[in-house]
Short mmCIF file of C-alpha atoms and ligand atoms in Angstrom, two decimals:
data_model
loop_
_atom_site.label_atom_id
_atom_site.label_comp_id
_atom_site.label_asym_id
_atom_site.label_seq_id
_atom_site.Cartn_x
_atom_site.Cartn_y
_atom_site.Cartn_z
CA UNK A 25 17.39 -3.56 25.41
CA UNK A 26 17.29 -4.05 21.55
CA UNK A 27 16.29 -7.36 20.06
CA UNK A 28 15.80 -8.37 16.51
CA UNK A 29 12.12 -7.43 15.78
CA UNK A 30 11.36 -11.04 14.66
CA UNK A 31 12.00 -12.43 18.20
CA UNK A 32 9.72 -9.65 19.88
CA UNK A 33 7.01 -10.24 17.41
CA UNK A 34 6.56 -13.87 18.05
CA UNK A 35 7.16 -13.59 21.96
CA UNK A 36 4.86 -10.65 22.22
CA UNK A 37 2.18 -12.06 20.29
CA UNK A 38 2.29 -15.63 21.31
CA UNK A 39 4.28 -16.06 24.57
CA UNK A 40 5.17 -13.02 26.46
CA UNK A 41 2.87 -9.85 25.91
CA UNK A 42 4.30 -8.27 29.11
CA UNK A 43 7.71 -7.70 26.65
CA UNK A 44 5.88 -4.92 25.29
CA UNK A 45 7.82 -1.85 25.10
CA UNK A 46 11.39 -3.36 24.02
CA UNK A 47 12.63 -1.41 20.96
CA UNK A 48 12.18 -2.89 17.48
CA UNK A 49 14.55 -1.95 14.52
CA UNK A 50 13.34 -0.29 11.82
CA UNK A 51 14.36 -2.31 8.75
CA UNK A 52 16.89 -0.95 5.70
CA UNK A 53 15.54 -1.67 2.29
CA UNK A 54 17.14 -4.16 0.01
CA UNK A 55 16.72 -4.41 -3.75
CA UNK A 56 15.05 -7.45 -5.13
CA UNK A 57 15.35 -7.38 -8.97
CA UNK A 58 15.64 -3.75 -8.74
CA UNK A 59 12.44 -3.15 -6.27
CA UNK A 60 13.17 -2.19 -2.79
CA UNK A 61 11.90 -4.10 -0.08
CA UNK A 62 12.30 -4.38 3.90
CA UNK A 63 14.43 -7.00 5.29
CA UNK A 64 11.52 -9.25 6.29
CA UNK A 65 10.61 -9.66 2.63
CA UNK A 66 14.03 -9.87 1.40
CA UNK A 67 15.27 -12.46 3.61
CA UNK A 68 13.25 -15.29 2.57
CA UNK A 69 13.01 -14.34 -1.07
CA UNK A 70 14.15 -17.62 -2.43
CA UNK A 71 11.38 -19.41 -0.63
CA UNK A 72 8.52 -17.20 -1.68
CA UNK A 73 9.71 -17.12 -5.25
CA UNK A 74 9.47 -21.16 -5.23
CA UNK A 75 6.09 -20.90 -3.73
CA UNK A 76 3.93 -23.95 -4.62
CA UNK A 77 0.51 -22.14 -5.25
CA UNK A 78 -2.57 -24.46 -5.59
CA UNK A 79 -5.37 -24.14 -8.28
CA UNK A 80 -8.10 -23.15 -5.54
CA UNK A 81 -5.81 -20.58 -3.84
CA UNK A 82 -7.28 -17.13 -3.82
CA UNK A 83 -4.71 -14.20 -3.81
CA UNK A 84 -5.43 -10.66 -2.74
CA UNK A 85 -3.03 -8.49 -4.16
CA UNK A 86 -2.50 -4.59 -3.71
CA UNK A 87 0.04 -1.91 -3.25
CA UNK A 88 0.37 -1.16 0.23
CA UNK A 89 -2.54 0.87 2.10
CA UNK A 90 -4.98 0.26 -0.83
CA UNK A 91 -7.27 -1.43 1.37
CA UNK A 92 -5.95 -4.96 1.21
CA UNK A 93 -7.05 -5.57 4.98
CA UNK A 94 -10.60 -4.60 4.07
CA UNK A 95 -10.64 -6.82 1.27
CA UNK A 96 -8.96 -9.67 3.45
CA UNK A 97 -11.83 -9.16 5.96
CA UNK A 98 -14.52 -9.34 2.80
CA UNK A 99 -13.21 -12.66 1.35
CA UNK A 100 -13.13 -14.13 5.04
CA UNK A 101 -16.65 -13.14 5.73
CA UNK A 102 -17.96 -14.40 2.09
CA UNK A 103 -15.98 -17.69 2.68
CA UNK A 104 -17.65 -17.86 6.48
CA UNK A 105 -21.18 -16.94 5.09
CA UNK A 106 -20.86 -14.06 7.36
CA UNK A 107 -20.57 -15.70 10.29
CA UNK A 108 -19.10 -13.29 12.66
CA UNK A 109 -17.76 -15.40 15.31
CA UNK A 110 -15.78 -17.33 12.75
CA UNK A 111 -14.32 -14.34 11.48
CA UNK A 112 -13.15 -13.54 15.22
CA UNK A 113 -11.20 -16.69 15.23
CA UNK A 114 -7.96 -15.14 14.82
CA UNK A 115 -6.40 -11.56 13.64
CA UNK A 116 -6.65 -11.05 10.01
CA UNK A 117 -2.80 -11.37 9.18
CA UNK A 118 -3.43 -15.19 10.50
CA UNK A 119 -6.84 -15.65 8.81
CA UNK A 120 -5.57 -14.36 5.45
CA UNK A 121 -1.56 -14.56 5.92
CA UNK A 122 0.94 -12.24 3.88
CA UNK A 123 2.68 -14.52 1.34
CA UNK A 124 5.83 -12.45 1.88
CA UNK A 125 6.08 -12.09 5.47
CA UNK A 126 8.99 -13.32 6.83
CA UNK A 127 10.95 -12.79 10.16
CA UNK A 128 13.00 -15.74 10.89
CA UNK A 129 13.34 -19.25 9.84
CA UNK A 130 12.61 -20.83 13.19
CA UNK A 131 9.49 -18.83 13.48
CA UNK A 132 6.06 -18.97 11.13
CA UNK A 133 6.53 -17.24 7.97
CA UNK A 134 3.71 -16.31 5.42
CA UNK A 135 4.99 -19.50 3.27
CA UNK A 136 5.07 -21.74 6.51
CA UNK A 137 1.62 -20.64 7.93
CA UNK A 138 0.19 -21.52 4.45
CA UNK A 139 1.99 -24.80 3.87
CA UNK A 140 -0.14 -25.92 7.09
CA UNK A 141 -3.28 -24.33 6.12
CA UNK A 142 -6.27 -26.36 4.30
CA UNK A 143 -7.55 -25.66 1.17
CA UNK A 144 -9.26 -23.37 -0.22
CA UNK A 145 -6.38 -20.94 1.04
CA UNK A 146 -6.78 -17.36 0.88
CA UNK A 147 -3.59 -15.30 1.24
CA UNK A 148 -2.53 -11.33 0.41
CA UNK A 149 0.61 -10.16 -1.16
CA UNK A 150 1.94 -6.48 -2.00
CA UNK A 151 4.44 -7.78 -4.54
CA UNK A 152 4.20 -6.13 -8.08
CA UNK A 153 3.34 -8.22 -10.68
CA UNK A 154 6.75 -9.38 -11.92
CA UNK A 155 7.63 -10.78 -8.78
CA UNK A 156 4.55 -12.93 -8.00
CA UNK A 157 5.64 -16.44 -7.85
CA UNK A 158 5.25 -18.05 -11.13
CA UNK A 159 3.22 -20.95 -9.58
CA UNK A 160 -0.11 -18.75 -9.52
CA UNK A 161 0.19 -18.38 -12.86
CA UNK A 162 1.03 -22.15 -14.05
CA UNK A 163 -2.05 -23.19 -11.67
CA UNK A 164 -4.42 -20.44 -13.11
CA UNK A 165 -5.12 -19.29 -9.70
CA UNK A 166 -7.72 -16.26 -9.05
CA UNK A 167 -6.38 -12.69 -7.89
CA UNK A 168 -8.55 -10.18 -6.44
CA UNK A 169 -6.70 -6.82 -7.11
CA UNK A 170 -7.58 -3.72 -5.16
CA UNK A 171 -5.96 -0.16 -6.58
CA UNK A 172 -6.46 3.19 -4.79
CA UNK A 173 -5.51 6.52 -6.05
CA UNK A 174 -2.01 7.43 -5.79
CA UNK A 175 -2.44 10.70 -3.58
CA UNK A 176 -4.58 8.79 -0.76
CA UNK A 177 -2.20 5.78 -1.02
CA UNK A 178 0.69 8.26 -0.37
CA UNK A 179 -1.10 9.80 2.53
CA UNK A 180 -1.81 6.40 4.18
CA UNK A 181 1.42 4.99 3.46
CA UNK A 182 3.11 8.08 5.21
CA UNK A 183 1.08 7.68 8.54
CA UNK A 184 1.61 4.15 8.41
CA UNK A 185 5.26 4.59 8.20
CA UNK A 186 5.13 7.00 11.15
CA UNK A 187 3.15 3.86 13.22
CA UNK A 188 4.95 0.75 11.82
CA UNK A 189 8.37 -0.12 13.09
CA UNK A 190 8.55 -2.80 10.64
CA UNK A 191 8.80 0.02 7.98
CA UNK A 192 11.78 2.58 7.44
CA UNK A 193 11.78 5.85 8.97
CA UNK A 194 9.49 7.99 6.84
CA UNK A 195 11.19 11.22 7.47
CA UNK A 196 9.18 14.53 7.11
CA UNK A 197 5.98 14.50 4.77
CA UNK A 198 7.85 16.30 2.22
CA UNK A 199 10.74 14.01 2.14
CA UNK A 200 8.40 10.66 2.07
CA UNK A 201 6.29 12.35 -0.87
CA UNK A 202 9.52 12.48 -2.77
CA UNK A 203 10.89 8.90 -2.08
CA UNK A 204 7.07 7.84 -2.96
CA UNK A 205 7.32 9.46 -6.36
CA UNK A 206 10.99 8.46 -7.17
CA UNK A 207 9.85 4.84 -5.90
CA UNK A 208 12.28 4.37 -3.36
CA UNK A 209 9.61 3.16 -0.68
CA UNK A 210 8.98 -0.56 0.31
CA UNK A 211 7.40 -2.31 -2.34
CA UNK A 212 8.61 0.09 -5.20
CA UNK A 213 7.03 2.49 -7.23
CA UNK A 214 3.25 3.08 -7.00
CA UNK A 215 3.00 3.60 -10.78
CA UNK A 216 4.87 0.71 -11.61
CA UNK A 217 2.96 -1.51 -9.40
CA UNK A 218 -0.75 -0.56 -10.63
CA UNK A 219 0.10 -0.47 -14.41
CA UNK A 220 1.69 -3.70 -14.10
CA UNK A 221 -1.09 -5.55 -12.51
CA UNK A 222 -3.62 -3.36 -14.99
CA UNK A 223 -1.84 -5.05 -17.69
CA UNK A 224 -1.88 -8.53 -16.49
CA UNK A 225 -5.41 -8.39 -15.71
CA UNK A 226 -6.74 -9.80 -19.07
CA UNK A 227 -4.30 -12.62 -19.16
CA UNK A 228 -5.12 -14.15 -15.95
CA UNK A 229 -7.92 -14.64 -13.61
CA UNK A 230 -7.73 -11.15 -12.13
CA UNK A 231 -10.71 -9.18 -10.71
CA UNK A 232 -9.68 -5.64 -10.63
CA UNK A 233 -11.18 -3.22 -8.14
CA UNK A 234 -11.13 0.16 -7.01
CA UNK A 235 -10.90 1.06 -3.28
CA UNK A 236 -12.88 4.45 -4.29
CA UNK A 237 -15.78 1.94 -5.83
CA UNK A 238 -15.91 -0.19 -2.94
CA UNK A 239 -16.38 3.09 -0.90
CA UNK A 240 -18.95 4.42 -3.15
CA UNK A 241 -21.18 1.16 -3.27
CA UNK A 242 -19.70 -1.80 -0.92
CA UNK A 243 -22.93 -3.87 -1.74
CA UNK A 244 -21.99 -3.59 -5.54
CA UNK A 245 -18.34 -4.81 -4.86
CA UNK A 246 -18.75 -7.05 -2.49
CA UNK A 247 -21.41 -8.98 -4.90
CA UNK A 248 -18.54 -9.15 -7.54
CA UNK A 249 -16.00 -10.32 -5.14
CA UNK A 250 -18.59 -13.25 -4.00
CA UNK A 251 -19.40 -13.99 -7.91
CA UNK A 252 -15.75 -14.15 -8.70
CA UNK A 253 -15.23 -16.39 -5.64
CA UNK A 254 -18.37 -18.55 -7.19
CA UNK A 255 -20.07 -18.26 -3.74
CA UNK A 256 -23.91 -17.86 -3.73
CA UNK A 257 -24.59 -15.65 -0.76
CA UNK A 258 -28.07 -14.84 0.47
CA UNK A 259 -29.28 -11.21 0.56
CA UNK A 260 -29.45 -11.02 4.22
CA UNK A 261 -26.02 -12.43 4.47
CA UNK A 262 -24.67 -9.96 1.94
CA UNK A 263 -26.15 -6.99 4.45
CA UNK A 264 -24.38 -8.53 7.01
CA UNK A 265 -20.96 -8.65 5.35
CA UNK A 266 -21.28 -4.89 4.05
CA UNK A 267 -21.99 -3.84 7.66
CA UNK A 268 -19.20 -6.12 9.41
CA UNK A 269 -16.71 -4.94 6.74
CA UNK A 270 -17.61 -1.34 7.06
CA UNK A 271 -14.86 1.03 8.40
CA UNK A 272 -16.87 1.71 11.54
CA UNK A 273 -16.98 -1.84 12.65
CA UNK A 274 -13.68 -2.82 11.58
CA UNK A 275 -12.08 0.09 13.27
CA UNK A 276 -13.56 -1.32 16.63
CA UNK A 277 -12.76 -5.18 15.91
CA UNK A 278 -9.46 -6.27 17.33
CA UNK A 279 -9.31 -9.13 15.00
CA UNK A 280 -9.19 -6.63 11.95
CA UNK A 281 -7.96 -3.38 13.35
CA UNK A 282 -4.39 -4.74 14.28
CA UNK A 283 -4.44 -3.82 18.01
CA UNK A 284 -3.36 -7.27 18.71
CA UNK A 285 0.25 -6.13 17.63
CA UNK A 286 2.15 -4.50 20.53
CA UNK A 287 2.97 -0.99 20.39
CA UNK A 288 6.68 -1.69 19.73
CA UNK A 289 5.57 -3.00 16.28
CA UNK A 290 2.77 -0.67 15.54
CA UNK A 291 2.29 2.51 17.83
CA UNK A 292 -1.38 3.18 16.92
CA UNK A 293 -1.08 6.19 19.51
CA UNK A 294 0.89 7.79 16.77
CA UNK A 295 -1.74 6.79 14.04
CA UNK A 296 -4.63 4.37 13.99
CA UNK A 297 -3.99 1.37 11.50
CA UNK A 298 -7.76 2.25 10.88
CA UNK A 299 -6.90 5.66 10.29
CA UNK A 300 -9.94 7.60 8.31
CA UNK A 301 -10.95 5.28 5.47
CA UNK A 302 -11.92 8.34 3.07
CA UNK A 303 -11.20 9.29 -0.56
CA UNK A 304 -9.54 12.53 -0.69
CA UNK A 305 -7.91 12.91 2.58
CA UNK A 306 -4.97 13.76 0.45
CA UNK A 307 -6.33 17.16 0.27
CA UNK A 308 -5.58 17.84 3.81
CA UNK A 309 -1.93 17.01 3.14
CA UNK A 310 -0.73 18.22 -0.23
CA UNK A 311 0.07 21.93 -0.71
CA UNK A 312 -1.06 23.59 -3.75
CA UNK A 313 2.62 23.67 -5.30
CA UNK A 314 3.17 19.87 -4.15
CA UNK A 315 -0.29 19.00 -5.74
CA UNK A 316 1.12 20.67 -9.22
CA UNK A 317 4.39 18.97 -8.92
CA UNK A 318 2.84 15.63 -8.20
CA UNK A 319 0.20 16.07 -11.06
CA UNK A 320 2.75 16.80 -13.80
CA UNK A 321 4.86 13.75 -12.44
CA UNK A 322 1.83 11.54 -12.45
CA UNK A 323 0.87 12.51 -16.02
CA UNK A 324 4.47 11.66 -17.25
CA UNK A 325 4.47 8.10 -15.17
CA UNK A 326 0.79 7.02 -16.57
CA UNK A 327 0.64 8.44 -19.82
CA UNK A 328 0.68 5.47 -21.75
CA UNK A 329 -1.76 3.64 -19.58
CA UNK A 330 -5.41 3.25 -19.99
CA UNK A 331 -5.83 2.91 -16.13
CA UNK A 332 -7.62 5.88 -14.68
CA UNK A 333 -8.72 6.55 -11.35
CA UNK A 334 -11.80 8.57 -10.72
CA UNK A 335 -12.05 12.22 -9.04
CA UNK A 336 -8.75 12.24 -7.73
CA UNK A 337 -6.74 14.76 -9.84
P1 A3P B 21 -6.41 5.33 5.58
O1 A3P B 21 -4.93 5.26 6.24
O2 A3P B 21 -6.48 6.06 4.45
O3 A3P B 21 -7.45 5.53 6.84
P2 A3P B 21 -4.03 -1.69 3.71
O4 A3P B 21 -5.10 -2.64 4.55
O5 A3P B 21 -3.81 -2.19 2.52
O6 A3P B 21 -2.87 -1.53 4.51
O7 A3P B 21 -4.82 -0.21 3.80
C1 A3P B 21 -5.12 0.38 4.93
C2 A3P B 21 -6.07 1.47 4.64
O8 A3P B 21 -7.37 0.96 4.37
C3 A3P B 21 -6.30 2.68 5.76
O9 A3P B 21 -6.19 3.63 4.91
C4 A3P B 21 -7.41 2.00 6.34
O10 A3P B 21 -8.22 2.86 7.04
C5 A3P B 21 -8.35 1.70 5.07
N1 A3P B 21 -9.43 0.64 5.34
C6 A3P B 21 -9.44 -0.47 5.96
N2 A3P B 21 -10.31 -1.15 6.51
C7 A3P B 21 -11.44 -0.06 5.41
C8 A3P B 21 -12.87 -0.21 5.41
N3 A3P B 21 -13.70 -1.24 5.99
N4 A3P B 21 -13.40 0.98 4.93
C9 A3P B 21 -12.53 2.06 4.10
N5 A3P B 21 -11.24 1.81 4.44
C10 A3P B 21 -10.72 1.02 5.06
#
């Protein structure tokens, strides 16, 4: 039996876990202001666009696969002062909801969950800057942006598409890489996304971080996040947060690793959500000629931008 994916999601999560195994249809992409999105974003667009942010809302923004879940866990741990029990109160996508997540009007949407959430609220988005609801800027909200180098983002996105039935079929690695370079993937071109947020960082209250920096020195970057959140965190708590947000710990934490979702939505037998968590895994995927083509295309896309990623070309 094939049911609309939103029904299965809620049934399986909250009511009928035994319903696992029912086929979920992969979505088509739809354009919103020329940017492709899966139907589960496009279907609620007017509500998302008119979302009323509050001045103390904290937004985490990333292109998909840049470590948004990692940052969600970090901000929740900071706001709970490292309390491990509190941070296991619900799956990460419930603790820090995805603003644009939408399945059906009769069931919880990102905006619906946020409407009922106590302030200060924390939420995540993969929207490009030009599509972020205006109220965030009117309310002068803070945003933590995490950027990850294009090649590792592409590799991670490919494996995520294989695993997650809420994304369109990826096709072969080669085909998916082409689509990524052309920006014909969910949430649009990586290049425009990172450049747009980079240009906005001096106009709004945006803390711009790099996945590669967090990997290199999590303590240093977590301290930046805590300071940005105006939280004083004791030294022992910082150490605890570094540990609890490490790849190794998050990988085994059901409240962070998405294993609370049924296999019909995310089949982690194909590829784990917490897959490798490394910098440079692209070297295991790109052929020499593909790498040359990618670099040439990358240079053209990024030529006028001062945004630079370290040690990745
Ligand atoms: P890989 O597929 O390269 O392993 P997002 O949360 O934005 O979807 O990003 C997912 C990517 O971030 C995955 O990358 C995942 O493994 C990685 N990730 C999640 N938590 C991490 C952590 N604590 N440390 C390092 N990488 C992490």
